[in-house]
Amino acid sequence: MAESENIVVATAEKIFADLADAQTINHDKKGAWKAPLWNALSEAGLPLSWVDEELGGSGANLADGFAVLGAAGRFAIAVPLAETMLAGWLLSQARIASPEGEMTVAPATPKDRITVNADGTLSGRARGVPFAKEAKHIAALASGANGMSIALVKADDVRIEPGLNLANDHNDIVSFDKVRPVAAKPAPKGFDQTTLMLMGGVVRSLQIAGALESMLDISVRYSNERVAFEKKISKFQAVQHNLARLAGESAAALAAATSAADAIASVPSFNDDAVFLEAASAKIRCSEAAEKGGGIAHQVHGAIGFTIEHILHRYSLRALAWRDDFGSESYWAVELGKRVAARGADELWPLVASR
Amino acid sequence: MTAALRFDPIRLPPKCEALRKEVRAFLAEEIAGGTFNPFKPNREDIDVPEFCRKVGERGWIGMTWPKKYGGHERSFLERYVVTEEMRVANAPTRRFFVADRQSGPILLKYAPEHIKMDILPRICRGELCFAIGMSEPNSGSDLFAAKTRATRTDGGYLVNGTKIWTSSAHIADYMIALFRTSPPTKENRRHGLTQFLVKMKQPGIQVNPIGQITGQFEFNEVVFTDYFVPDDHLLGEIDGAWKQATSELAYERSGPERFLETYYVLTELVRAVGDKPDTRSAEGIGRLVAQLHTMRRMSVSVAGMLQAGKEPVVEASIVKDIGTVWEQQLPHRVRDLAAFVEETATNRETLERQLDFAIKTAPKLTIQGGTTEVLRGIIARGLGLR
Ligand SMILES: Cc1cc2nc3c(=O)[nH]c(=O)nc-3n(C[C@H](O)[C@H](O)[C@H](O)COP(=O)(O)OP(=O)(O)OC[C@H]3O[C@@H](n4cnc5c(N)ncnc54)[C@H](O)[C@@H]3O)c2cc1C
């Protein structure tokens, strides 16, 4: 794994290495690993990385938080770290203090809507909300007569229909039935649902890219161990070429995701075609890489990689599942394509070259 | 990590953006003046010496080279901007581009001083065209099978043999070629090849044109019969060309020219679908743009590594592999997406004409400069598999 020079990221990597070893987690069917991992992350202040100190967080900058998420992706961890970070970030936009414990955000898909009623309560339904079942609070983005607001809601106050994603992580339907939030404030000017989806999409892109890095890593290692026809399979040219393609997909995902994260960290405006290009492209390209790259990782592993005992699925299924959160690649492709078309043919290259 | 593949999000500095504006303005002027037509990629007038001289005057050839050789001591990132703007505009750069990208840097490294002083400034002025003499009839991917011999004689070497697929040899002033100076050794089959500077249009060289499926004539066969190369035209170490080859690969393999060769069909597709595309076209365009953006970010990242003095051979091979596969598929994807575009769309005809040419161009993209299979071999080596 990449040894980070950055102290925040190094802390996260150390915790993951100590408490989120894929093999240990895979063997532990009862989930005993979860609490120690979450506690260690919380003690290090990582879930609230993006929350200012006066709002209860640890006040890391956006770039550091993104790097932590890349590391979380490399371990494909299945605790709501990314979700809590996103929730804290969302609440901070309206200067709402973050509570302790696991959080998640709603809506998590572009088409779902939560609305603010005249009496200040919230209504609506959000599908595919990651880890809602494990969250103590939900940070919600809702629209009302006075524009967008950001609200903090107790998980006990909403109705949750449990669901699971491809990797068996919680992915639930959350219904807001005239729920009174703990706190609610107007969203900053220009902050809308697309903003949240783009930010969520970049978070998922970093996680997918990280998972692909690990898939490349374990696939290369496996190919150097497995012997068939009296040779290591890594010596077969067809296998080498498959792994070279996996390296390409992994590299493309990493480049797209880190570029988008860098764009957001340095231009904190989402109402900008260039940032939209970066964020949407990251989600599209990383999702494509999850499909192509994950497919190769499984191919190289043969049947063993298809077993529940092997760790490969911890990365491959999560990378595939993350494609669906905060807008699938098809969704963002349509949105990006519409924007490109609206700008006109001769403005396409200037847009691409502006990054 | 087994393979620490890093593609840091390098950004082009502000002075690159100023330069970009300059290049765009220059190209717009040349197009308006009729020097070349950006909508005719299959144009006959692909070789425009006048254009090359103007680009040279602007200081856009040999940009990163020392001033004393006519260069401009600018950064790789600035050169990057010029290259991509030229490519996207379909500018006729063929005459100077090989020298700018490859031959010049080789001379800088390995040629004697008086040759550098003589040739490099002329390259920078856009006056010289270079060809690459590597491939032979039985030596393409397997370069070390090259047989064309350079035999010692008084004051130099006599060359006999045939190079093939030599792009631009018919208009080239010079070629940098690999010749066999001794047989390979048992321990090292890469041993025995030497790089030479070859002056074209001399006795002993015969250039025979070879047509391509696009209808263009860029390829040539180059036959050497007792062709004399003087001693001072030897580049680098005798029998050691293989050691000299690797560092150049990163320059050759990661630039914007490695994914933008068929780019024009994407622009024309966007024009044809209009400002309110249906869902299918929008999605297709969105994906292609996301893929393009990602490759470009990777390519800029490699340019940043080169600027920092690194030799990102594996990263560059990844960019070329993904980039060329993409530019090869692009015209076919565009064809799919254009299937339902109104017959009366304003530029439907232009798009179709361009698609014809791009589809014919596509097969070569994953062959030139090292095939996909060879690149994947290099990447596999980088991953520790060989
Ligand atoms: C448009 C164009 C311009 C060119 N310009 C020049 C030029 O200016 N100067 C110059 O010197 N050359 C030039 N070339 C030649 C080019 O470098 C060669 O075509 C290329 O290196 C492949 O060699 P080949 O054509 O002999 O194919 P081969 O080497 O015969 O390859 C045929 C097929 O076998 C595969 N193959 C070969 N060896 C292996 C292996 N070890 N493992 C797996 N697969 C393998 C190849 O990948 C390919 O798919 C140009 C080619 C093109 C298409």
CSV table of N, CA and C and ligand atoms in Angstrom, one decimal, chain A residues 237 241, chain B residues 131-143 163-168 212 218-219 363-374, ligand 1:
chain,number,residue,atom,x,y,z
A,237,GLN,N,1.4,-15.0,-21.5
A,237,GLN,CA,1.2,-13.7,-22.1
A,237,GLN,C,-0.2,-13.2,-22.0
A,241,HIS,N,-1.3,-9.7,-20.3
A,241,HIS,CA,-2.0,-8.7,-21.0
A,241,HIS,C,-3.3,-8.3,-20.3
B,131,ALA,N,12.7,11.4,-40.6
B,131,ALA,CA,12.0,10.1,-40.6
B,131,ALA,C,12.7,9.2,-39.6
B,132,ILE,N,11.9,8.2,-39.2
B,132,ILE,CA,12.4,7.2,-38.3
B,132,ILE,C,12.7,5.9,-39.0
B,133,GLY,N,13.9,5.5,-39.0
B,133,GLY,CA,14.2,4.2,-39.7
B,133,GLY,C,14.5,3.1,-38.7
B,134,MET,N,13.4,2.5,-38.3
B,134,MET,CA,13.6,1.4,-37.4
B,134,MET,C,13.1,0.1,-38.0
B,135,SER,N,11.8,0.1,-38.5
B,135,SER,CA,11.2,-1.2,-39.0
B,135,SER,C,11.9,-1.7,-40.2
B,136,GLU,N,11.9,-3.0,-40.4
B,136,GLU,CA,12.4,-3.6,-41.6
B,136,GLU,C,11.4,-4.7,-42.0
B,137,PRO,N,11.5,-5.3,-43.2
B,137,PRO,CA,10.5,-6.3,-43.6
B,137,PRO,C,10.3,-7.4,-42.6
B,138,ASN,N,11.3,-7.8,-41.9
B,138,ASN,CA,11.1,-8.9,-40.9
B,138,ASN,C,11.4,-8.4,-39.5
B,139,SER,N,11.3,-7.1,-39.3
B,139,SER,CA,11.6,-6.6,-38.0
B,139,SER,C,10.7,-5.4,-37.7
B,140,GLY,N,9.6,-5.7,-37.0
B,140,GLY,CA,8.7,-4.6,-36.6
B,140,GLY,C,8.7,-4.6,-35.1
B,141,SER,N,7.8,-5.3,-34.5
B,141,SER,CA,7.7,-5.4,-33.0
B,141,SER,C,9.1,-5.9,-32.5
B,142,ASP,N,9.7,-6.9,-33.2
B,142,ASP,CA,10.9,-7.4,-32.8
B,142,ASP,C,12.1,-6.7,-33.5
B,143,LEU,N,12.3,-5.5,-33.0
B,143,LEU,CA,13.3,-4.6,-33.6
B,143,LEU,C,14.7,-5.2,-33.7
B,163,LYS,N,14.8,-0.5,-45.1
B,163,LYS,CA,13.9,-0.1,-44.1
B,163,LYS,C,12.5,0.0,-44.7
B,164,ILE,N,11.5,-0.2,-43.9
B,164,ILE,CA,10.1,-0.2,-44.4
B,164,ILE,C,9.2,0.5,-43.5
B,165,TRP,N,8.0,0.9,-44.0
B,165,TRP,CA,7.0,1.6,-43.3
B,165,TRP,C,7.5,3.0,-42.8
B,166,THR,N,8.5,3.5,-43.5
B,166,THR,CA,9.1,4.7,-43.0
B,166,THR,C,8.2,5.9,-43.4
B,167,SER,N,7.5,6.4,-42.4
B,167,SER,CA,6.7,7.6,-42.6
B,167,SER,C,7.5,8.8,-43.1
B,168,SER,N,7.0,9.5,-44.1
B,168,SER,CA,7.5,10.7,-44.6
B,168,SER,C,8.9,10.6,-45.2
B,212,GLN,N,-1.4,3.6,-48.6
B,212,GLN,CA,-2.1,3.1,-47.4
B,212,GLN,C,-3.6,3.0,-47.7
B,218,GLU,N,2.0,7.9,-47.1
B,218,GLU,CA,2.9,8.3,-46.1
B,218,GLU,C,4.0,7.4,-45.8
B,219,PHE,N,3.7,6.1,-46.0
B,219,PHE,CA,4.7,5.0,-45.9
B,219,PHE,C,5.7,5.0,-47.0
B,363,PRO,N,-7.5,1.4,-38.0
B,363,PRO,CA,-6.7,0.2,-37.7
B,363,PRO,C,-5.2,0.5,-37.4
B,364,LYS,N,-4.7,1.6,-37.9
B,364,LYS,CA,-3.2,1.8,-37.7
B,364,LYS,C,-2.9,2.3,-36.3
B,365,LEU,N,-3.9,2.8,-35.6
B,365,LEU,CA,-3.6,3.6,-34.4
B,365,LEU,C,-3.0,2.7,-33.3
B,366,THR,N,-3.4,1.5,-33.3
B,366,THR,CA,-2.9,0.6,-32.2
B,366,THR,C,-1.6,-0.2,-32.7
B,367,ILE,N,-1.1,0.2,-33.9
B,367,ILE,CA,0.1,-0.4,-34.4
B,367,ILE,C,1.3,0.5,-34.4
B,368,GLN,N,1.1,1.8,-34.9
B,368,GLN,CA,2.2,2.7,-35.0
B,368,GLN,C,2.8,3.0,-33.6
B,369,GLY,N,4.1,3.1,-33.6
B,369,GLY,CA,4.8,3.5,-32.4
B,369,GLY,C,4.8,2.4,-31.4
B,370,GLY,N,4.6,1.2,-31.8
B,370,GLY,CA,4.6,0.0,-30.8
B,370,GLY,C,3.2,-0.5,-30.7
B,371,THR,N,3.0,-1.8,-30.9
B,371,THR,CA,1.6,-2.3,-30.9
B,371,THR,C,1.1,-2.5,-29.5
B,372,THR,N,-0.2,-2.6,-29.4
B,372,THR,CA,-0.9,-2.8,-28.2
B,372,THR,C,-0.3,-4.0,-27.4
B,373,GLU,N,0.0,-5.0,-28.1
B,373,GLU,CA,0.5,-6.2,-27.5
B,373,GLU,C,1.9,-6.0,-26.9
B,374,VAL,N,2.7,-5.2,-27.6
B,374,VAL,CA,4.0,-4.9,-27.1
B,374,VAL,C,4.0,-4.0,-25.9
C,1,LIG,C1,0.9,4.4,-39.7
C,1,LIG,C2,2.2,3.7,-39.4
C,1,LIG,C3,3.4,4.5,-39.5
C,1,LIG,C4,4.6,3.9,-39.2
C,1,LIG,N1,5.7,4.6,-39.3
C,1,LIG,C5,6.9,4.1,-39.0
C,1,LIG,C6,8.1,4.8,-39.2
C,1,LIG,O1,8.1,6.0,-39.5
C,1,LIG,N2,9.3,4.2,-39.0
C,1,LIG,C7,9.4,2.9,-38.6
C,1,LIG,O2,10.4,2.4,-38.4
C,1,LIG,N3,8.2,2.2,-38.4
C,1,LIG,C8,7.0,2.7,-38.7
C,1,LIG,N4,5.9,2.0,-38.5
C,1,LIG,C9,6.0,0.5,-38.2
C,1,LIG,C10,5.6,0.1,-36.9
C,1,LIG,O3,6.5,0.6,-35.9
C,1,LIG,C11,5.4,-1.4,-36.9
C,1,LIG,O4,4.4,-1.6,-37.7
C,1,LIG,C12,5.1,-2.0,-35.5
C,1,LIG,O5,6.3,-1.9,-34.7
C,1,LIG,C13,4.7,-3.4,-35.7
C,1,LIG,O6,5.6,-4.2,-36.5
C,1,LIG,P1,5.1,-5.1,-37.7
C,1,LIG,O7,4.2,-4.2,-38.5
C,1,LIG,O8,6.2,-5.7,-38.3
C,1,LIG,O9,4.1,-6.1,-37.1
C,1,LIG,P2,4.6,-7.5,-36.4
C,1,LIG,O10,5.7,-7.2,-35.5
C,1,LIG,O11,4.8,-8.5,-37.4
C,1,LIG,O12,3.3,-7.8,-35.5
C,1,LIG,C14,2.1,-8.4,-36.0
C,1,LIG,C15,1.2,-8.7,-34.9
C,1,LIG,O13,1.9,-9.6,-34.0
C,1,LIG,C16,2.0,-9.1,-32.7
C,1,LIG,N5,3.2,-9.5,-32.1
C,1,LIG,C17,4.4,-9.4,-32.6
C,1,LIG,N6,5.3,-9.8,-31.6
C,1,LIG,C18,4.6,-10.1,-30.5
C,1,LIG,C19,5.0,-10.5,-29.2
C,1,LIG,N7,6.2,-10.7,-28.8
C,1,LIG,N8,4.0,-10.7,-28.3
C,1,LIG,C20,2.7,-10.5,-28.7
C,1,LIG,N9,2.3,-10.1,-29.9
C,1,LIG,C21,3.3,-9.9,-30.8
C,1,LIG,C22,1.9,-7.6,-32.9
C,1,LIG,O14,1.5,-7.0,-31.7
C,1,LIG,C23,0.9,-7.5,-34.0
C,1,LIG,O15,-0.4,-7.6,-33.5
C,1,LIG,C24,4.7,2.5,-38.8
C,1,LIG,C25,3.5,1.8,-38.7
C,1,LIG,C26,2.3,2.4,-39.0
C,1,LIG,C27,1.0,1.5,-38.9
